[in-house]
Structures are given as structure tokens and as C-alpha cells.
Amino acid sequence: MKRILVTGALGQIGSELVTKLRDIYGSSNVIATDIKELPGVKEQGPFEKLDVTDPQRMFDVAKEYNVDTVMHLAALLSATAEKMPKVAWDINMGGLVNALEVARELDLQFFTPSSIGAFGPSTPKDNTPQDTLQRPTTMYGVNKVSGELLCDYYYHRYGVDTRGVRYPGLISYVAPPGGGTTDYAVEIYYEAIKNKSYTSYIGEGTYMDMMYMPDALNAIVQLMEADADKLEHRNAFNISAISAAPEDFAKAIQKHIPEFSISYEVDPVRQKIADSWPNSIDSSAATKEWGFKADYDIDAMTKEMLEKIAEKVK
Ligand SMILES: NC(=O)c1ccc[n+]([C@@H]2O[C@H](COP(=O)([O-])OP(=O)(O)OC[C@H]3O[C@@H](n4cnc5c(N)ncnc54)[C@H](O)[C@@H]3O)[C@@H](O)[C@H]2O)c1
């Protein structure tokens, strides 16, 4: 992995991933692309406007920059996808198959994230195994299971070096989350700093897996650098750091802001999605096959989130 094309690079993960990859592999070796463009983005390193539903443009950009790796992040997330399922299908599956085709044609290493959304109501909820029932009931989940299978297919059928993880909800202070079910776990920190209170759209007692962004980014680099011979579960490694409900975030915040309070106004659409996902997933296959380990628990993450957001909103 020396020259990397990143799709959806201006989103929650991409904004931080591109910086990390440029620190490791050099600025000119990381080509950020997105359907949108933000001011100043071109000054930080190579950037191209790219809609992933346009296969020819994706091929041309990959060829022009002579990349050896694609990290495909462009997608519509769970809550947004549920509002416009057909558009989500077109972007999530159309974009993925286009990116896989570019990887096949140009012989590129390939990474794309799956999600805990790839599980469904019939999946065992606690310590969810690596290999288990996957019958998701959301369009996002359908896309993610199909994506895991499609990536496996490109590996077995064409030998494309595809790799991926099932991310839990990701928490960061850098870029805003993009319309997922776990976005509350970012909002709660901003509201704690601004108003010392938060009204959660996810109900009390609803456990979901979460992870702090630095652990999520390390996982990508580690998995992509891992010895291919050791990877059995190439495209769908369960990884997690924290299993938490809204009240757990409130308690962790109260250690720093004792007057912080939480109330609940449950959004039925996002609650239904959350109820269909696991409470906690088992990451042992990732640990065994490529050494995955998360550094941040909820307390370490909370301390840093509150410090960084306080500086940001000053
Ligand atoms: N953030 C999380 O909590 C989380 C959890 C599990 C999995 N994931 C997965 O990680 C990947 C990235 O997620 P994220 O949180 O950065 O998402 P995001 O919504 O923050 O960013 C997605 C980016 O894709 C871009 N995009 C949308 N449509 C596009 C198109 N047609 N062509 C090119 N770019 C397009 C958007 O402009 C945006 O910058 C997705 O596959 C997502 O499913 C994220």
C-alpha cells in the first residue's frame, strides 16, 4: 500500500483517514475524492471530484494517479438510507461494484467498511459471533451484507485483495457524523459542552457497539498491512471497543461535568434500527488474524472528546 485512492474522503471517516494516511505514506500518495468539494481541500494534497456511480471517471482517476490501493468509503448511512432506500441501493451497491471493478481491472488492493448494521433481529444480540445469522431488515443492512459477499466474490473469483471490517458506531470530534443510528453518541458530547444537557433520540437501555475514531483508523492501516495468508475472514471482521447505552455516556460525562443531565425523546425510526442491531459484538477473529486491539474505552474517549470539543466551540 503506497499510493491510495480514497472515495467519500470528505465524510466522517475519510476526513481523518486521509490525514493519517498522508502522515504515513506521504501527501502526494493519497488521492482524496468525493462527490462534493470543500474550501481549502485541494491545498492539503491531491483531490478530485468523483461520483462513485460514474465507473469511467473512477477508472480514469485511479489510472491517472497510478494508485495501487482503493479505500472505498462513499455510501449513504443507515438513517439516511432508510429515508431513501432506492437511492441508497444505487450509491451503496452501484458505487461498490464500480470500485471493485476498478480494483480488478488495475489489480489494486481494496478496502471497504461493513457495519454492525449487517446484523439483524434474528442475530444473537450479546457477544455476537464473527460467523452468525445475518438477516438485516434495513436497506443499509441489506447493502452491507451484499457488500461483504460481493467483496468475498471478487477475492475468490478474480483474486482481488479485498479486506474490510464491520465497524460499530464511530465517535469523533473532527467531522460531523453522516446520518447513522449511533450519531447521538457524538451529539451528546457537543450538547454536554454547550448546554450541559442532552435529549437522546435513542432510548435508555439500548446498547450498541461504539469505537473512538483513532482506533477505527488504526484498524484500517493494520488490516491493510496484515499478512494476507493469515486472513480467513477477509471482508467482514467484527471489531468493537465499547458496548454502551445512552445512560453510560451520560455517566462518563458526569465524571467531568457533574451537572450534566440526559432526557429521552425516542425517534421510532432510529430506535427500530438500533433494536435490530447487536448489544455487543465479539472481535476475537480480528484479534487472532491480524492483531486488532482498541486503545480507548468509554472513559478515555470521553475525557478526550470533552477536551477537544471544548477547544473547538470556544
Ligand atoms: N461512521 C460510522 O459510524 C460508520 C459505522 C459503520 C460503517 N461505516 C461505513 O464507513 C463508510 C464511510 O462512512 P462515513 O461515516 O465516513 O460516512 P459519511 O456519510 O460521513 O461520508 C460519506 C461521504 O461519501 C460522500 N458521497 C456520498 N455519495 C457519494 C457519491 N455518489 N460519490 C462519491 N462520494 C459520495 C459524501 O459526500 C460523504 O463525504 C461507509 O461505507 C459507512 O457505511 C461508518
Short mmCIF file of C-alpha atoms and ligand atoms in Angstrom, two decimals:
data_model
loop_
_atom_site.label_atom_id
_atom_site.label_comp_id
_atom_site.label_asym_id
_atom_site.label_seq_id
_atom_site.Cartn_x
_atom_site.Cartn_y
_atom_site.Cartn_z
CA MET A 1 0.00 0.00 0.00
CA LYS A 2 1.86 3.06 -1.28
CA ARG A 3 -0.50 5.10 -3.44
CA ILE A 4 -4.08 5.19 -2.27
CA LEU A 5 -7.34 6.45 -3.77
CA VAL A 6 -9.97 7.25 -1.14
CA THR A 7 -13.64 7.66 -2.15
CA GLY A 8 -16.10 9.56 0.08
CA ALA A 9 -12.99 11.22 1.54
CA LEU A 10 -14.79 14.27 2.98
CA GLY A 11 -17.04 12.25 5.30
CA GLN A 12 -16.67 11.41 8.99
CA ILE A 13 -14.08 8.67 8.46
CA GLY A 14 -12.40 9.99 5.30
CA SER A 15 -11.59 13.44 6.69
CA GLU A 16 -9.39 11.87 9.36
CA LEU A 17 -8.25 8.81 7.42
CA VAL A 18 -6.76 10.91 4.61
CA THR A 19 -4.68 12.93 7.10
CA LYS A 20 -3.45 9.76 8.80
CA LEU A 21 -2.57 8.05 5.51
CA ARG A 22 -0.75 11.19 4.29
CA ASP A 23 1.29 11.21 7.51
CA ILE A 24 2.30 7.58 6.93
CA TYR A 25 2.65 7.32 3.15
CA GLY A 26 3.28 10.95 2.09
CA SER A 27 0.83 13.64 1.00
CA SER A 28 1.16 13.14 -2.74
CA ASN A 29 0.46 9.39 -2.35
CA VAL A 30 -3.08 9.79 -1.03
CA ILE A 31 -5.70 10.92 -3.55
CA ALA A 32 -8.82 12.15 -1.80
CA THR A 33 -12.07 12.09 -3.83
CA ASP A 34 -15.68 12.94 -3.05
CA ILE A 35 -18.88 13.94 -4.85
CA LYS A 36 -18.68 17.29 -3.04
CA GLU A 37 -15.79 19.72 -2.67
CA LEU A 38 -14.91 21.76 0.43
CA PRO A 39 -12.96 25.03 0.51
CA GLY A 40 -9.22 24.54 1.05
CA VAL A 41 -9.30 20.79 0.44
CA LYS A 42 -7.04 20.98 -2.65
CA GLU A 43 -4.30 22.79 -0.69
CA GLN A 44 -3.88 19.76 1.61
CA GLY A 45 -2.96 17.24 -1.13
CA PRO A 46 -4.33 15.68 -4.33
CA PHE A 47 -8.14 15.96 -4.55
CA GLU A 48 -10.51 15.01 -7.39
CA LYS A 49 -14.26 15.38 -7.60
CA LEU A 50 -15.62 11.87 -8.15
CA ASP A 51 -19.15 10.47 -8.10
CA VAL A 52 -18.73 6.73 -7.41
CA THR A 53 -21.75 5.91 -9.55
CA ASP A 54 -19.65 7.00 -12.58
CA PRO A 55 -17.45 3.95 -13.32
CA GLN A 56 -15.43 5.53 -16.15
CA ARG A 57 -14.45 8.57 -14.07
CA MET A 58 -13.38 6.29 -11.19
CA PHE A 59 -11.26 4.21 -13.55
CA ASP A 60 -9.70 7.33 -15.12
CA VAL A 61 -8.77 8.90 -11.75
CA ALA A 62 -7.28 5.62 -10.45
CA LYS A 63 -5.27 5.21 -13.67
CA GLU A 64 -4.15 8.82 -13.89
CA TYR A 65 -2.68 8.72 -10.37
CA ASN A 66 -1.31 5.20 -10.81
CA VAL A 67 -2.73 4.04 -7.45
CA ASP A 68 -2.16 0.56 -6.00
CA THR A 69 -4.96 0.68 -3.39
CA VAL A 70 -8.61 1.79 -3.23
CA MET A 71 -10.29 2.64 0.05
CA HIS A 72 -13.95 2.87 -0.78
CA LEU A 73 -15.85 4.90 1.83
CA ALA A 74 -18.58 6.66 -0.21
CA ALA A 75 -22.00 5.47 0.98
CA LEU A 76 -25.31 6.58 2.43
CA LEU A 77 -25.50 5.65 6.14
CA SER A 78 -28.25 3.78 7.98
CA ALA A 79 -30.74 6.53 8.90
CA THR A 80 -30.34 8.35 5.56
CA ALA A 81 -30.61 5.10 3.60
CA GLU A 82 -33.88 4.28 5.37
CA LYS A 83 -35.30 7.62 4.14
CA MET A 84 -34.38 6.91 0.51
CA PRO A 85 -33.82 3.18 0.06
CA LYS A 86 -33.58 3.12 -3.75
CA VAL A 87 -31.03 5.95 -3.85
CA ALA A 88 -29.09 4.09 -1.13
CA TRP A 89 -29.10 0.92 -3.21
CA ASP A 90 -27.81 2.80 -6.26
CA ILE A 91 -24.99 4.56 -4.37
CA ASN A 92 -24.05 1.80 -1.91
CA MET A 93 -24.18 -1.16 -4.28
CA GLY A 94 -23.56 0.68 -7.59
CA GLY A 95 -20.58 2.53 -6.11
CA LEU A 96 -19.17 -0.65 -4.57
CA VAL A 97 -19.33 -2.74 -7.71
CA ASN A 98 -17.75 0.12 -9.70
CA ALA A 99 -14.90 0.37 -7.18
CA LEU A 100 -14.39 -3.40 -7.19
CA GLU A 101 -14.28 -3.42 -10.98
CA VAL A 102 -11.58 -0.71 -10.96
CA ALA A 103 -9.63 -2.80 -8.42
CA ARG A 104 -9.99 -5.88 -10.64
CA GLU A 105 -9.02 -4.09 -13.86
CA LEU A 106 -6.00 -2.30 -12.36
CA ASP A 107 -5.01 -5.04 -9.87
CA LEU A 108 -5.42 -2.86 -6.76
CA GLN A 109 -5.65 -3.76 -3.08
CA PHE A 110 -9.14 -2.93 -1.81
CA PHE A 111 -10.72 -1.85 1.47
CA THR A 112 -14.35 -1.04 2.26
CA PRO A 113 -16.10 -0.93 5.65
CA SER A 114 -19.09 -3.07 6.51
CA SER A 115 -21.04 -2.32 9.68
CA ILE A 116 -22.84 -3.75 12.70
CA GLY A 117 -25.86 -2.86 10.51
CA ALA A 118 -25.12 -6.07 8.60
CA PHE A 119 -26.75 -7.94 11.51
CA GLY A 120 -30.50 -8.16 12.08
CA PRO A 121 -33.17 -9.00 14.66
CA SER A 122 -32.52 -12.77 14.43
CA THR A 123 -28.75 -12.37 15.06
CA PRO A 124 -27.65 -13.34 18.61
CA LYS A 125 -27.51 -9.98 20.43
CA ASP A 126 -24.78 -10.47 23.03
CA ASN A 127 -21.17 -11.18 22.16
CA THR A 128 -22.38 -11.57 18.54
CA PRO A 129 -20.11 -14.16 16.87
CA GLN A 130 -17.97 -13.45 13.81
CA ASP A 131 -19.91 -16.03 11.76
CA THR A 132 -23.62 -15.93 12.53
CA LEU A 133 -27.13 -15.28 11.17
CA GLN A 134 -27.33 -12.10 9.06
CA ARG A 135 -30.88 -11.21 8.04
CA PRO A 136 -30.93 -7.38 8.42
CA THR A 137 -34.23 -5.53 8.00
CA THR A 138 -32.86 -2.14 6.85
CA MET A 139 -31.76 -1.12 3.34
CA TYR A 140 -28.35 -0.21 4.82
CA GLY A 141 -28.05 -3.69 6.32
CA VAL A 142 -29.08 -5.35 3.07
CA ASN A 143 -26.38 -3.28 1.30
CA LYS A 144 -23.74 -4.17 3.87
CA VAL A 145 -24.36 -7.95 3.80
CA SER A 146 -24.46 -7.87 -0.01
CA GLY A 147 -21.25 -5.83 0.05
CA GLU A 148 -19.46 -8.33 2.30
CA LEU A 149 -20.47 -11.13 -0.07
CA LEU A 150 -19.54 -9.15 -3.19
CA CYS A 151 -16.06 -8.41 -1.80
CA ASP A 152 -15.63 -12.12 -0.96
CA TYR A 153 -16.72 -12.91 -4.52
CA TYR A 154 -14.12 -10.58 -6.08
CA TYR A 155 -11.44 -12.22 -3.94
CA HIS A 156 -12.41 -15.81 -4.75
CA ARG A 157 -13.39 -15.26 -8.40
CA TYR A 158 -10.73 -12.74 -9.51
CA GLY A 159 -8.08 -12.78 -6.77
CA VAL A 160 -8.65 -9.11 -5.84
CA ASP A 161 -7.03 -8.50 -2.41
CA THR A 162 -10.24 -7.30 -0.72
CA ARG A 163 -10.31 -6.54 3.02
CA GLY A 164 -12.85 -4.99 5.39
CA VAL A 165 -14.18 -4.60 8.91
CA ARG A 166 -17.66 -4.39 10.42
CA TYR A 167 -17.46 -1.01 12.12
CA PRO A 168 -19.56 -0.17 15.15
CA GLY A 169 -20.79 3.43 15.62
CA LEU A 170 -17.78 5.72 15.26
CA ILE A 171 -17.21 8.68 17.55
CA SER A 172 -15.04 11.67 16.68
CA TYR A 173 -14.78 15.41 17.22
CA VAL A 174 -13.32 16.26 13.79
CA ALA A 175 -16.02 15.79 11.12
CA PRO A 176 -19.75 15.52 11.89
CA PRO A 177 -21.36 12.07 11.55
CA GLY A 178 -23.17 11.43 8.28
CA GLY A 179 -26.68 10.22 9.21
CA GLY A 180 -26.16 7.00 11.13
CA THR A 181 -28.15 5.50 14.01
CA THR A 182 -25.32 5.99 16.52
CA ASP A 183 -24.86 9.74 15.78
CA TYR A 184 -26.32 10.51 19.25
CA ALA A 185 -23.03 9.34 20.75
CA VAL A 186 -21.28 12.29 19.05
CA GLU A 187 -24.08 14.86 19.59
CA ILE A 188 -24.18 14.12 23.32
CA TYR A 189 -20.64 15.49 23.77
CA TYR A 190 -21.34 18.74 21.89
CA GLU A 191 -24.53 19.29 23.91
CA ALA A 192 -22.68 18.50 27.14
CA ILE A 193 -20.21 21.29 26.42
CA LYS A 194 -22.77 23.77 25.06
CA ASN A 195 -25.84 23.17 27.28
CA LYS A 196 -24.92 20.61 29.98
CA SER A 197 -27.90 18.51 28.91
CA TYR A 198 -28.92 16.22 26.05
CA THR A 199 -32.19 14.80 24.78
CA SER A 200 -31.48 11.38 23.27
CA TYR A 201 -33.42 10.04 20.29
CA ILE A 202 -32.27 6.53 21.30
CA GLY A 203 -33.98 5.08 24.37
CA GLU A 204 -32.47 4.28 27.75
CA GLY A 205 -31.08 0.75 27.97
CA THR A 206 -30.40 0.47 24.21
CA TYR A 207 -26.92 -0.98 23.95
CA MET A 208 -24.88 -0.69 20.76
CA ASP A 209 -21.20 -1.09 19.89
CA MET A 210 -19.08 2.03 19.52
CA MET A 211 -15.47 2.96 18.81
CA TYR A 212 -13.35 6.10 19.04
CA MET A 213 -12.03 7.25 15.65
CA PRO A 214 -8.27 6.79 16.36
CA ASP A 215 -8.91 3.07 16.99
CA ALA A 216 -11.04 2.84 13.82
CA LEU A 217 -8.25 4.39 11.70
CA ASN A 218 -5.51 2.22 13.22
CA ALA A 219 -7.63 -0.82 12.38
CA ILE A 220 -7.67 0.10 8.67
CA VAL A 221 -3.91 0.56 8.45
CA GLN A 222 -3.22 -2.60 10.46
CA LEU A 223 -5.61 -4.74 8.42
CA MET A 224 -4.28 -3.45 5.09
CA GLU A 225 -0.67 -4.12 6.18
CA ALA A 226 -1.51 -7.59 7.60
CA ASP A 227 -0.10 -10.81 6.18
CA ALA A 228 -2.68 -11.98 3.59
CA ASP A 229 -2.05 -15.65 4.40
CA LYS A 230 -3.40 -15.16 7.93
CA LEU A 231 -6.73 -13.60 6.85
CA GLU A 232 -9.64 -16.03 6.90
CA HIS A 233 -12.46 -13.51 7.35
CA ARG A 234 -11.23 -11.00 4.78
CA ASN A 235 -14.15 -8.66 4.32
CA ALA A 236 -16.21 -8.67 7.45
CA PHE A 237 -14.11 -8.64 10.60
CA ASN A 238 -16.17 -7.81 13.70
CA ILE A 239 -14.35 -5.05 15.57
CA SER A 240 -15.53 -3.15 18.62
CA ALA A 241 -14.22 -1.23 21.60
CA ILE A 242 -17.22 -0.16 23.66
CA SER A 243 -20.73 -1.53 24.21
CA ALA A 244 -22.83 1.30 25.64
CA ALA A 245 -26.34 2.73 26.09
CA PRO A 246 -27.11 6.49 26.27
CA GLU A 247 -27.03 6.47 30.08
CA ASP A 248 -23.47 5.08 30.01
CA PHE A 249 -22.33 8.13 28.02
CA ALA A 250 -24.19 10.37 30.49
CA LYS A 251 -22.41 8.73 33.45
CA ALA A 252 -19.00 9.05 31.77
CA ILE A 253 -19.70 12.75 31.02
CA GLN A 254 -20.89 13.41 34.60
CA LYS A 255 -17.40 12.47 35.86
CA HIS A 256 -16.23 15.72 34.19
CA ILE A 257 -19.47 17.79 34.18
CA PRO A 258 -21.40 16.67 37.31
CA GLU A 259 -24.49 18.78 36.48
CA PHE A 260 -24.93 17.13 33.03
CA SER A 261 -28.38 15.60 32.58
CA ILE A 262 -29.95 13.33 29.96
CA SER A 263 -33.59 13.02 28.89
CA TYR A 264 -35.25 10.95 26.18
CA GLU A 265 -37.44 11.68 23.15
CA VAL A 266 -37.23 8.46 21.21
CA ASP A 267 -37.28 8.60 17.40
CA PRO A 268 -39.18 5.43 16.37
CA VAL A 269 -37.33 5.05 13.05
CA ARG A 270 -33.82 5.12 14.51
CA GLN A 271 -34.89 3.20 17.63
CA LYS A 272 -36.20 0.39 15.40
CA ILE A 273 -32.86 0.24 13.59
CA ALA A 274 -30.97 0.23 16.92
CA ASP A 275 -33.19 -2.55 18.29
CA SER A 276 -32.33 -4.72 15.28
CA TRP A 277 -28.55 -4.43 15.94
CA PRO A 278 -26.38 -6.33 18.45
CA ASN A 279 -25.74 -5.14 22.02
CA SER A 280 -22.09 -6.17 21.78
CA ILE A 281 -20.02 -8.00 19.18
CA ASP A 282 -17.14 -10.45 19.51
CA SER A 283 -13.92 -9.10 17.91
CA SER A 284 -11.76 -12.16 18.65
CA ALA A 285 -11.31 -13.23 14.99
CA ALA A 286 -9.82 -9.78 14.17
CA THR A 287 -7.53 -10.03 17.18
CA LYS A 288 -6.41 -13.53 16.21
CA GLU A 289 -5.98 -12.99 12.46
CA TRP A 290 -4.35 -9.52 12.36
CA GLY A 291 -3.81 -8.35 15.93
CA PHE A 292 -6.73 -5.91 16.32
CA LYS A 293 -6.79 -4.12 19.67
CA ALA A 294 -8.64 -0.95 20.70
CA ASP A 295 -6.84 1.54 22.95
CA TYR A 296 -9.82 3.64 24.08
CA ASP A 297 -12.60 2.65 26.48
CA ILE A 298 -15.58 4.93 27.16
CA ASP A 299 -13.78 6.90 29.92
CA ALA A 300 -10.59 7.57 27.95
CA MET A 301 -12.66 8.56 24.90
CA THR A 302 -15.00 10.81 26.92
CA LYS A 303 -12.11 12.70 28.51
CA GLU A 304 -10.57 13.44 25.10
CA MET A 305 -13.89 14.23 23.35
CA LEU A 306 -14.85 16.78 26.02
CA GLU A 307 -11.40 18.45 25.96
CA LYS A 308 -11.27 18.68 22.16
CA ILE A 309 -14.87 19.87 21.72
CA ALA A 310 -14.43 22.49 24.45
CA GLU A 311 -11.42 23.87 22.49
CA LYS A 312 -13.38 23.69 19.22
CA VAL A 313 -16.53 25.54 20.34
CA LYS A 314 -14.65 28.20 22.37
N1 LIG B 1 -19.36 6.45 10.69
C1 LIG B 1 -19.78 5.30 11.21
O1 LIG B 1 -20.19 5.26 12.39
C2 LIG B 1 -19.74 4.05 10.38
C3 LIG B 1 -20.02 2.82 11.01
C4 LIG B 1 -20.01 1.65 10.24
C5 LIG B 1 -19.67 1.71 8.90
N2 LIG B 1 -19.40 2.92 8.32
C6 LIG B 1 -19.10 2.92 6.88
O2 LIG B 1 -17.93 3.68 6.61
C7 LIG B 1 -18.04 4.32 5.32
C8 LIG B 1 -17.81 5.80 5.47
O3 LIG B 1 -18.69 6.30 6.45
P1 LIG B 1 -18.67 7.82 6.97
O4 LIG B 1 -19.17 7.78 8.36
O5 LIG B 1 -17.40 8.49 6.66
O6 LIG B 1 -19.84 8.41 6.07
P2 LIG B 1 -20.22 9.94 5.78
O7 LIG B 1 -21.67 10.00 5.47
O8 LIG B 1 -19.70 10.83 6.88
O9 LIG B 1 -19.37 10.24 4.48
C9 LIG B 1 -19.66 9.67 3.24
C10 LIG B 1 -19.03 10.54 2.16
O10 LIG B 1 -19.42 9.97 0.91
C11 LIG B 1 -19.71 11.03 0.03
N3 LIG B 1 -20.61 10.56 -1.03
C12 LIG B 1 -21.94 10.32 -0.96
N4 LIG B 1 -22.40 9.91 -2.15
C13 LIG B 1 -21.33 9.87 -2.99
C14 LIG B 1 -21.16 9.52 -4.35
N5 LIG B 1 -22.18 9.13 -5.12
N6 LIG B 1 -19.90 9.57 -4.87
C15 LIG B 1 -18.85 9.96 -4.11
N7 LIG B 1 -18.96 10.33 -2.82
C16 LIG B 1 -20.19 10.27 -2.27
C17 LIG B 1 -20.34 12.12 0.87
O11 LIG B 1 -20.21 13.39 0.27
C18 LIG B 1 -19.52 11.99 2.17
O12 LIG B 1 -18.43 12.88 2.19
C19 LIG B 1 -19.44 3.94 4.80
O13 LIG B 1 -19.33 2.79 3.99
C20 LIG B 1 -20.19 3.58 6.07
O14 LIG B 1 -21.24 2.70 5.80
C21 LIG B 1 -19.43 4.08 9.03
#
